[in-house]
Coordinates of C-alpha atoms in Angstrom, one line a residue:
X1 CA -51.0 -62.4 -125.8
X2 CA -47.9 -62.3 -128.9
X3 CA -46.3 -65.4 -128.8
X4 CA -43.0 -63.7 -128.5
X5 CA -39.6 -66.0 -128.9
X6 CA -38.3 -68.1 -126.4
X7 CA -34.8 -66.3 -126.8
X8 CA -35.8 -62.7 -126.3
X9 CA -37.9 -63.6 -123.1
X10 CA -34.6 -64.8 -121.7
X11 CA -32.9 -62.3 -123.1
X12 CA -30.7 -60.1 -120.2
X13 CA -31.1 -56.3 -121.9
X14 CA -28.2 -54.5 -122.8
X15 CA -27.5 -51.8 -120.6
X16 CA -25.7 -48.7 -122.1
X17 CA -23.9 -45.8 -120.2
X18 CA -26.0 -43.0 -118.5
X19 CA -26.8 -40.3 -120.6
X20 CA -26.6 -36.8 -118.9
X21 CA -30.3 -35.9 -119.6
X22 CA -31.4 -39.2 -117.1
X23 CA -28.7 -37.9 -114.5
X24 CA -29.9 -34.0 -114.3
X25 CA -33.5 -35.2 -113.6
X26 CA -32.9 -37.9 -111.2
X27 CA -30.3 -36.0 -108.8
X28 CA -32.0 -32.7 -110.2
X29 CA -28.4 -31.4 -111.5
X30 CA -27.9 -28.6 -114.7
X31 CA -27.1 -30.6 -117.5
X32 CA -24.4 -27.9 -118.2
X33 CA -22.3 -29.0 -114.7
X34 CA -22.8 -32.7 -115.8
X35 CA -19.3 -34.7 -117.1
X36 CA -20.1 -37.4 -119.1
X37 CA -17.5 -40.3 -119.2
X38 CA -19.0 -43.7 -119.0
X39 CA -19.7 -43.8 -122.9
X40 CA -16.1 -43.5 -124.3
X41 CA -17.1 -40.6 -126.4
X42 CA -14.9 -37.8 -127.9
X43 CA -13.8 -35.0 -125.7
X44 CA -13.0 -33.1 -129.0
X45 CA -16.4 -32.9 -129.9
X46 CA -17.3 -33.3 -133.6
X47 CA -15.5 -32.0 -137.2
X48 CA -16.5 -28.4 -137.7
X49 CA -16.7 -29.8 -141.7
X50 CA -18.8 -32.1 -140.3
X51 CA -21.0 -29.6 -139.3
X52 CA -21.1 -27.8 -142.1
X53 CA -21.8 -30.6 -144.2
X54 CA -24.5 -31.0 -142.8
X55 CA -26.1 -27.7 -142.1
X56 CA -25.3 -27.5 -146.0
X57 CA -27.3 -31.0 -146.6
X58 CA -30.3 -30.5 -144.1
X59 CA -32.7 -30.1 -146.9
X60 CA -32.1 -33.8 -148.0
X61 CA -33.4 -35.3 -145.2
X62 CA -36.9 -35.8 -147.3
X63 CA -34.7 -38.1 -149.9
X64 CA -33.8 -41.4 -149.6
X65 CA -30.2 -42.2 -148.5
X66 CA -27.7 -43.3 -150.7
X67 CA -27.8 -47.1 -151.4
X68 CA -24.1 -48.1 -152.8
X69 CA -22.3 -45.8 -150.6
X70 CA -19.1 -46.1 -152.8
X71 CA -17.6 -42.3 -152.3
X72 CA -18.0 -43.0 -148.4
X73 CA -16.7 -46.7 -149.1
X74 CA -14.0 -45.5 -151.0
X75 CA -12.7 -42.5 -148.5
X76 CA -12.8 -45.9 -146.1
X77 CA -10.7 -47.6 -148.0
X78 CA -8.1 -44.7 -148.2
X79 CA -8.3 -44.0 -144.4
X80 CA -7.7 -48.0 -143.9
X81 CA -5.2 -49.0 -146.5
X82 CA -7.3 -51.1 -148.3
X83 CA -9.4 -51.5 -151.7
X84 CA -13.4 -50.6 -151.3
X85 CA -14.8 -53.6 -152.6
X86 CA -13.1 -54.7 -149.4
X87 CA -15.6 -52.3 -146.8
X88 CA -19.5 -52.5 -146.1
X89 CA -20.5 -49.9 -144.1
X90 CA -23.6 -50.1 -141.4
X91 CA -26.1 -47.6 -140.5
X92 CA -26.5 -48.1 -137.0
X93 CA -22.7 -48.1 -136.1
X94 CA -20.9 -51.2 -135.8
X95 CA -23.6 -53.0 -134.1
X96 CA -25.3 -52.8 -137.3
X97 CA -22.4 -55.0 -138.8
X98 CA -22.9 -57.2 -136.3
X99 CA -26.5 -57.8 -136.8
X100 CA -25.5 -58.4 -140.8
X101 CA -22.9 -60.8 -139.1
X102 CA -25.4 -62.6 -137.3
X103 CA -28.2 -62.9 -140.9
X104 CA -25.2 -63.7 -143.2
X105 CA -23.6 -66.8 -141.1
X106 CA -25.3 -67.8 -138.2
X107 CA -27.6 -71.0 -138.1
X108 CA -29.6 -71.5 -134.9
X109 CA -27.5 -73.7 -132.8
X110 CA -24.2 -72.4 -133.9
X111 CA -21.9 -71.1 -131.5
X112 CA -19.4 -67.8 -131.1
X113 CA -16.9 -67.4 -128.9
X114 CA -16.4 -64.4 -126.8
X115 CA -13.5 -64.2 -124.4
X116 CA -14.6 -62.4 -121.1
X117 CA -14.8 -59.7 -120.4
X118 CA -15.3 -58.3 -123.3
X119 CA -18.1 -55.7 -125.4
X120 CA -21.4 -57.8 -124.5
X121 CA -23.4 -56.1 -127.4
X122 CA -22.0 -59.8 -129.7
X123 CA -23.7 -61.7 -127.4
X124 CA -26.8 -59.5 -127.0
X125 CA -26.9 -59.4 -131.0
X126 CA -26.7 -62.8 -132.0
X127 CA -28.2 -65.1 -129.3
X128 CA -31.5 -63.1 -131.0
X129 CA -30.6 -65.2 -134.1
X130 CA -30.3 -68.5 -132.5
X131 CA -26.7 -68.2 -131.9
X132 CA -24.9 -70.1 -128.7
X133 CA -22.1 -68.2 -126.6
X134 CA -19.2 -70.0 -125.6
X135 CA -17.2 -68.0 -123.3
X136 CA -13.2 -67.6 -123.4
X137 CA -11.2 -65.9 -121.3
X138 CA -9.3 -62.3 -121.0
X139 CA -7.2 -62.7 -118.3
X140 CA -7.6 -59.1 -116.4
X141 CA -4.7 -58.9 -114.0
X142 CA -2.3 -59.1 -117.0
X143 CA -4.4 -57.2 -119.3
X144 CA -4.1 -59.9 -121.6
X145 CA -5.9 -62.4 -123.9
X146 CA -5.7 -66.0 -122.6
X147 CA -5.2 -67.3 -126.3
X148 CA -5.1 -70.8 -125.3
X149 CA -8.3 -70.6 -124.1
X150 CA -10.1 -69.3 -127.3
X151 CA -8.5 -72.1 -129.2
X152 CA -9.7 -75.0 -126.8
X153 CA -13.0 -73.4 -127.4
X154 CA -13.4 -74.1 -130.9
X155 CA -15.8 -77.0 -132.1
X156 CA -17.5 -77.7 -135.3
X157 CA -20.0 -75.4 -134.6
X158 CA -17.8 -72.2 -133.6
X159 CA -19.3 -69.5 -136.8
X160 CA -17.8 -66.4 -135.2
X161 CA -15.1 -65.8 -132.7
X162 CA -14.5 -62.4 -131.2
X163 CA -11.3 -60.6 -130.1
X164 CA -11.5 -57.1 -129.4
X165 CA -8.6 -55.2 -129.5
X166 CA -8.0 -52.5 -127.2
X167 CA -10.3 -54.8 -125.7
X168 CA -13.8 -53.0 -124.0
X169 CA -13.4 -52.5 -121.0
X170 CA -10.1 -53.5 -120.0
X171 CA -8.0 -51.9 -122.9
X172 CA -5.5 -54.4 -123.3
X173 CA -4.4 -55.2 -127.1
X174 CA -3.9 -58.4 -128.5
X175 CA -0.8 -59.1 -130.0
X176 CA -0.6 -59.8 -134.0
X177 CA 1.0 -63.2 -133.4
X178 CA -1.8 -64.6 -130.8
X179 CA -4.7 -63.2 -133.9
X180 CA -2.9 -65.1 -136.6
X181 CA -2.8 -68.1 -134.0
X182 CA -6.6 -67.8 -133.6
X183 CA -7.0 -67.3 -137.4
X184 CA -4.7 -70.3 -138.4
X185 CA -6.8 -72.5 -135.7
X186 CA -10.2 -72.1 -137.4
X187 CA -12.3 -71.7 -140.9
X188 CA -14.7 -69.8 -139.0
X189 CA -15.0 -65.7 -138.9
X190 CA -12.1 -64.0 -137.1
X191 CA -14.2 -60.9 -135.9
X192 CA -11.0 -58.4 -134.9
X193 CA -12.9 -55.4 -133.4
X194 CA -10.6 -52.3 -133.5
X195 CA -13.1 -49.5 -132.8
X196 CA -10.3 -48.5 -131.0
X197 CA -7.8 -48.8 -133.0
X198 CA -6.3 -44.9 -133.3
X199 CA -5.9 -44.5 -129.9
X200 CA -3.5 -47.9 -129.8
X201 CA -1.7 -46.7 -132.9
X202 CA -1.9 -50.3 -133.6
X203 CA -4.2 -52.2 -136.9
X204 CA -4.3 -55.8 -138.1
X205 CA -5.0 -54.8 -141.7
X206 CA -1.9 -56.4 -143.0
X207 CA -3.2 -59.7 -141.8
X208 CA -6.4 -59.3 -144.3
X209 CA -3.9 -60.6 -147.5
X210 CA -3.3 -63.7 -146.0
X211 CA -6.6 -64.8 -144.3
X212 CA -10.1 -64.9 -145.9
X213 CA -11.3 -65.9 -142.4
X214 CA -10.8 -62.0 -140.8
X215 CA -12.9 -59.6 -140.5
X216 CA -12.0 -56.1 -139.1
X217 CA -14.8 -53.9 -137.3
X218 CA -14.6 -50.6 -137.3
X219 CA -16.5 -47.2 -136.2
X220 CA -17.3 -43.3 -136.9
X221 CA -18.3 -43.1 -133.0
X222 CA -15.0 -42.7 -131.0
X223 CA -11.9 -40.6 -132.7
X224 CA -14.0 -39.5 -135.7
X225 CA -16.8 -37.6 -133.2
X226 CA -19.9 -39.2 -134.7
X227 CA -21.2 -41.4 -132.2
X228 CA -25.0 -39.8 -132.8
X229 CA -24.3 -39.8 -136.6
X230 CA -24.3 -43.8 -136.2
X231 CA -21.8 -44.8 -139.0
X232 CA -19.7 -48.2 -138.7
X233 CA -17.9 -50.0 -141.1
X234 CA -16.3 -53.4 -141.7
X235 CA -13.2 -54.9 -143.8
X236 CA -13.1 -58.1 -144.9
X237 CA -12.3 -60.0 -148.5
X238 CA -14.6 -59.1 -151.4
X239 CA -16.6 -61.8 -151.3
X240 CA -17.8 -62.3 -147.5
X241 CA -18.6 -58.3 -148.0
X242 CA -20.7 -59.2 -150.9
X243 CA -22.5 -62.1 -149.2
X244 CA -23.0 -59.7 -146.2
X245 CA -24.2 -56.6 -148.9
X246 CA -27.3 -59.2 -149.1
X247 CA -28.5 -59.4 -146.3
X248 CA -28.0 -55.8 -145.6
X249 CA -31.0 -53.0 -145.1
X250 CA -30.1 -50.7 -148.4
X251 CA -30.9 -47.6 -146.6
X252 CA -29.8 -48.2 -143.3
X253 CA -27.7 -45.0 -143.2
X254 CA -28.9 -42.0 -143.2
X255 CA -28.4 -39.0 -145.7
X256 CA -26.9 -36.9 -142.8
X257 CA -25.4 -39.4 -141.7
X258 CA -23.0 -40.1 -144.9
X259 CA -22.3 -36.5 -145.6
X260 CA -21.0 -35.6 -141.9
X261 CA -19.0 -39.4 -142.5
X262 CA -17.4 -37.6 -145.6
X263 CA -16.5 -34.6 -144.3
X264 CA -14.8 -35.9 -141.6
X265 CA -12.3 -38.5 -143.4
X266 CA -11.6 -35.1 -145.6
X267 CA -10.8 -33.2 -141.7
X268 CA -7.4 -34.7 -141.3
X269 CA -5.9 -31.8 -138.9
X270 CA -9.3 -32.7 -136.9
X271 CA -8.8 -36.6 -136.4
X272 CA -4.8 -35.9 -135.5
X273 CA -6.0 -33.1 -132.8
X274 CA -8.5 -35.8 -131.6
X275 CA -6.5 -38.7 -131.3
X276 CA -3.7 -36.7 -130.0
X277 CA -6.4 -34.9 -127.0
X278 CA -7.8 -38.3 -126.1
X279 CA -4.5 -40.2 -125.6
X280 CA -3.0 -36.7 -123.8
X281 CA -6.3 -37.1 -121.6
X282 CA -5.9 -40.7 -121.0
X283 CA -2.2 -40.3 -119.7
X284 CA -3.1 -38.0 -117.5
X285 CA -6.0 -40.0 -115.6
X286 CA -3.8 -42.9 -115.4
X287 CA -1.2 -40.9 -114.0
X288 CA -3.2 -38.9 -111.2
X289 CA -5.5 -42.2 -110.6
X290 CA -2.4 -44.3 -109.9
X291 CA -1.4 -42.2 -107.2
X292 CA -4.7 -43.0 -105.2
X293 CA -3.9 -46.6 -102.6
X294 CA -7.5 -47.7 -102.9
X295 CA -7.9 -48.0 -106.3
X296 CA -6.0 -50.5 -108.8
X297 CA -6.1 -49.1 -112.2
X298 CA -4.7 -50.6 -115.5
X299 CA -3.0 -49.3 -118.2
X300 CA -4.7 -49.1 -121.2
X301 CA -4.9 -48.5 -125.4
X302 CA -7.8 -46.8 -125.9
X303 CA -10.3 -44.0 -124.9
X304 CA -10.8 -45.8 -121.6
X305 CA -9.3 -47.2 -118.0
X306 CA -10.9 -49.8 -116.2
X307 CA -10.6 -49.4 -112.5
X308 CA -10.4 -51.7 -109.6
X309 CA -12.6 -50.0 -106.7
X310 CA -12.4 -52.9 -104.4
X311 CA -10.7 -51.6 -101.6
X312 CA -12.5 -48.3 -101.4
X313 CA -15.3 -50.1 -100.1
X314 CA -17.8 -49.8 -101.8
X315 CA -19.1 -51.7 -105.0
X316 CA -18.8 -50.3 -108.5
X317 CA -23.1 -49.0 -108.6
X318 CA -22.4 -47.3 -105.2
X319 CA -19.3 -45.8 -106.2
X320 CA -21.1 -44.9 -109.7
X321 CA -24.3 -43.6 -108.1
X322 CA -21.6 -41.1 -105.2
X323 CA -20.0 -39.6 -108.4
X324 CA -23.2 -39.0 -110.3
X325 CA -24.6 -36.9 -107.4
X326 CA -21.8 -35.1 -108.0
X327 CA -22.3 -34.5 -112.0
X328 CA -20.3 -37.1 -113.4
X329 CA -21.0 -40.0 -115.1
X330 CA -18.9 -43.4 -115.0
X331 CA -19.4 -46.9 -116.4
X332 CA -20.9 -49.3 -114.0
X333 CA -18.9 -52.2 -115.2
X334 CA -21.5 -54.7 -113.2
X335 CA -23.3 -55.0 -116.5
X336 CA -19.8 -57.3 -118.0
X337 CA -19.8 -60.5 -117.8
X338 CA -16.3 -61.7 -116.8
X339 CA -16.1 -59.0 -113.9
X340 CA -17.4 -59.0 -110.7
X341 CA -19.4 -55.6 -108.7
X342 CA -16.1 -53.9 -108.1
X343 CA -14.9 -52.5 -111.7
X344 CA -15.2 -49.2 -113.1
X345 CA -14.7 -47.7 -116.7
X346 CA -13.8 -44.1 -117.1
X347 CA -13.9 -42.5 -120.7
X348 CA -11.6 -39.9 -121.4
X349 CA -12.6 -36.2 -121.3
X350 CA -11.0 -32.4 -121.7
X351 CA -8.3 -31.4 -119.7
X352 CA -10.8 -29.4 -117.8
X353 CA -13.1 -32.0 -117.0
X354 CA -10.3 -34.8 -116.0
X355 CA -9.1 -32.3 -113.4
X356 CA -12.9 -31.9 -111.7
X357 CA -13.2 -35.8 -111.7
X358 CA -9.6 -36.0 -109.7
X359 CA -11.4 -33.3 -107.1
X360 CA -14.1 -35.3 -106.9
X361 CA -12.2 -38.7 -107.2
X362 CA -10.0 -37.3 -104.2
X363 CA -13.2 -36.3 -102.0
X364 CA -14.6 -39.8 -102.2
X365 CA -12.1 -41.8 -101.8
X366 CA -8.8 -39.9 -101.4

């Protein structure tokens, strides 16, 4: 038998959200009456340039990718404010970033802090490289991060420390002045995750010129419509990005991959539509969800709302699994550390399809 590492035996497996193939077989549903909002995806779809780019492109897919990436790296840099010797971008969205983050600073043994709950994929990442998770907390009923509690949490070992902001699941942001606490309590990496970031109308970059310890995550997969493209990028200061541009797979994304990633920066009437259809759709499912007594829902700044299902009843896979026999797919929020078996996450969708999840909200528990 493979001697396979201690780590990865232990290892809990990251569960992502249904995809709408698994559901139509298992309740044996068309795919076509199937709503899909348990992976925060785009409702608007993807960039018809995007589209084009890559029908135009399909004949480079027996090429090797691009290895420097500096036309996509500097469109980044345009769309972010910033310089591009100041962006790495990853092949496998942002969790490829992370993986980079992991090679480029962590030492087995060293620890990162993650308040909870929070996106579990940093944990899932680097305890594969020997990492050590030491947990802070977000606390839910405020929707806020408890910034004392990251700060106690740093040793002499902390590499990485994580705040996500609209924080996944609950939403929340966190505000500049608890960040720059964080940042001015610790030499280690200030990861500031904003894959949300256009739906809070909110960004950190200004912190960036003051603070060599901050690094900003970023992704193609929400308001830019490319979540199967796989494109993610990060900001930092020149020279973490260089020392990260070692350790970094030189073909890691694809060619399709870059020219859709192009096209789209160049679509500015399509990201303004987007963002402004996502946030329209999120207003409206916290205003009709608000008006039903058994569910607690919280406001929110991204693509998302994180539901407390506690007093319908039932816990959050029952309450999952009823809506899925009925076509539509929520988050399972069992999966979080940080929250217990009675939270839901709903993704944003059309107009249309918010209205059919009210119906069907309204039949199960209204």
């Amino acid at each position: 038998m493979v001697k396979v590492k201690k780590i990865v035996k232990e290892l809990d497996p990251y569960v992502p959200g249904r995809s709408i193939d698994e559901i139509a077989i298992k309740y044996n549903i068309n795919k076509n009456n199937i709503i899909k909002l348990g992976s925060n995806e785009n409702p608007a779809g993807v960039s018809k340039k995007a589209i084009e780019a890559v029908e135009k492109e399909s004949n480079l897919i027996s090429k090797y990718p691009e290895s420097n990436l500096e036309e996509l790296k500097t469109k980044i840099a345009e769309y972010s404010g910033v310089k591009s010797s100041n962006i790495i971008v990853g092949g496998d969205g942002a969790d490829e970033i992370l993986d980079v983050l992991g090679k480029t600073l962590m030492e087995p043994g060293d620890e990162f802090i993650v308040p909870l709950p929070s996106y579990m994929y940093y944990e899932f990442t680097l305890k594969i490289q020997g990492g050590v998770p030491v947990y802070a907390k977000w606390n839910v009923d405020e929707n806020k991060l408890d910034v004392d509690s990251v700060i106690n949490a740093i040793t002499d070992k902390t590499k990485i420390i994580f705040l996500c902001t609209p924080n996944n699941p609950t939403g929340g942001l966190i505000d500049k002045k608890d960040i720059k606490r964080v940042l001015e309590s610790t030499e280690a990496l200030v990861v500031v995750d904003e894959a949300y970031f256009e739906f809070s109308e909110v960004n950190n970059v200004d912190l960036l010129a003051d603070y060599d310890n901050m690094l900003i995550l970023r992704t193609f997969s929400k308001v830019l419509g490319l979540a199967g493209m796989r494109v993610g990028y990060a900001i930092s200061n020149p020279t973490f990005i260089e020392f990260m541009h070692r350790v970094k797979p030189v073909f890691s994304l694809t060619k399709l991959s870059y020219v859709a990633a192009l096209a789209t920066l160049d679509d500015e009437d399509y990201i303004k539509k987007s963002t402004e259809l996502s946030i329209q759709s999120r207003e409206f499912l916290y205003e009709k969800i608000s008006e039903f007594d058994k569910i607690h829902i919280y406001p929110s700044k991204a693509n998302y709302l994180l539901l407390d299902i506690r007093k319908t009843g039932m816990k959050s896979h029952e309450f999952a699994e009823a809506l899925m026999k009925q076509g539509i797919i929520v988050r399972d929020c069992n999966s979080f550390k940080g929250l217990d078996e009675y939270w839901i996450r709903v993704s944003v969708g059309t107009l249309e399809e918010d209205k059919r999840f009210i119906e069907v909200l309204n039949d199960l528990v209204g």
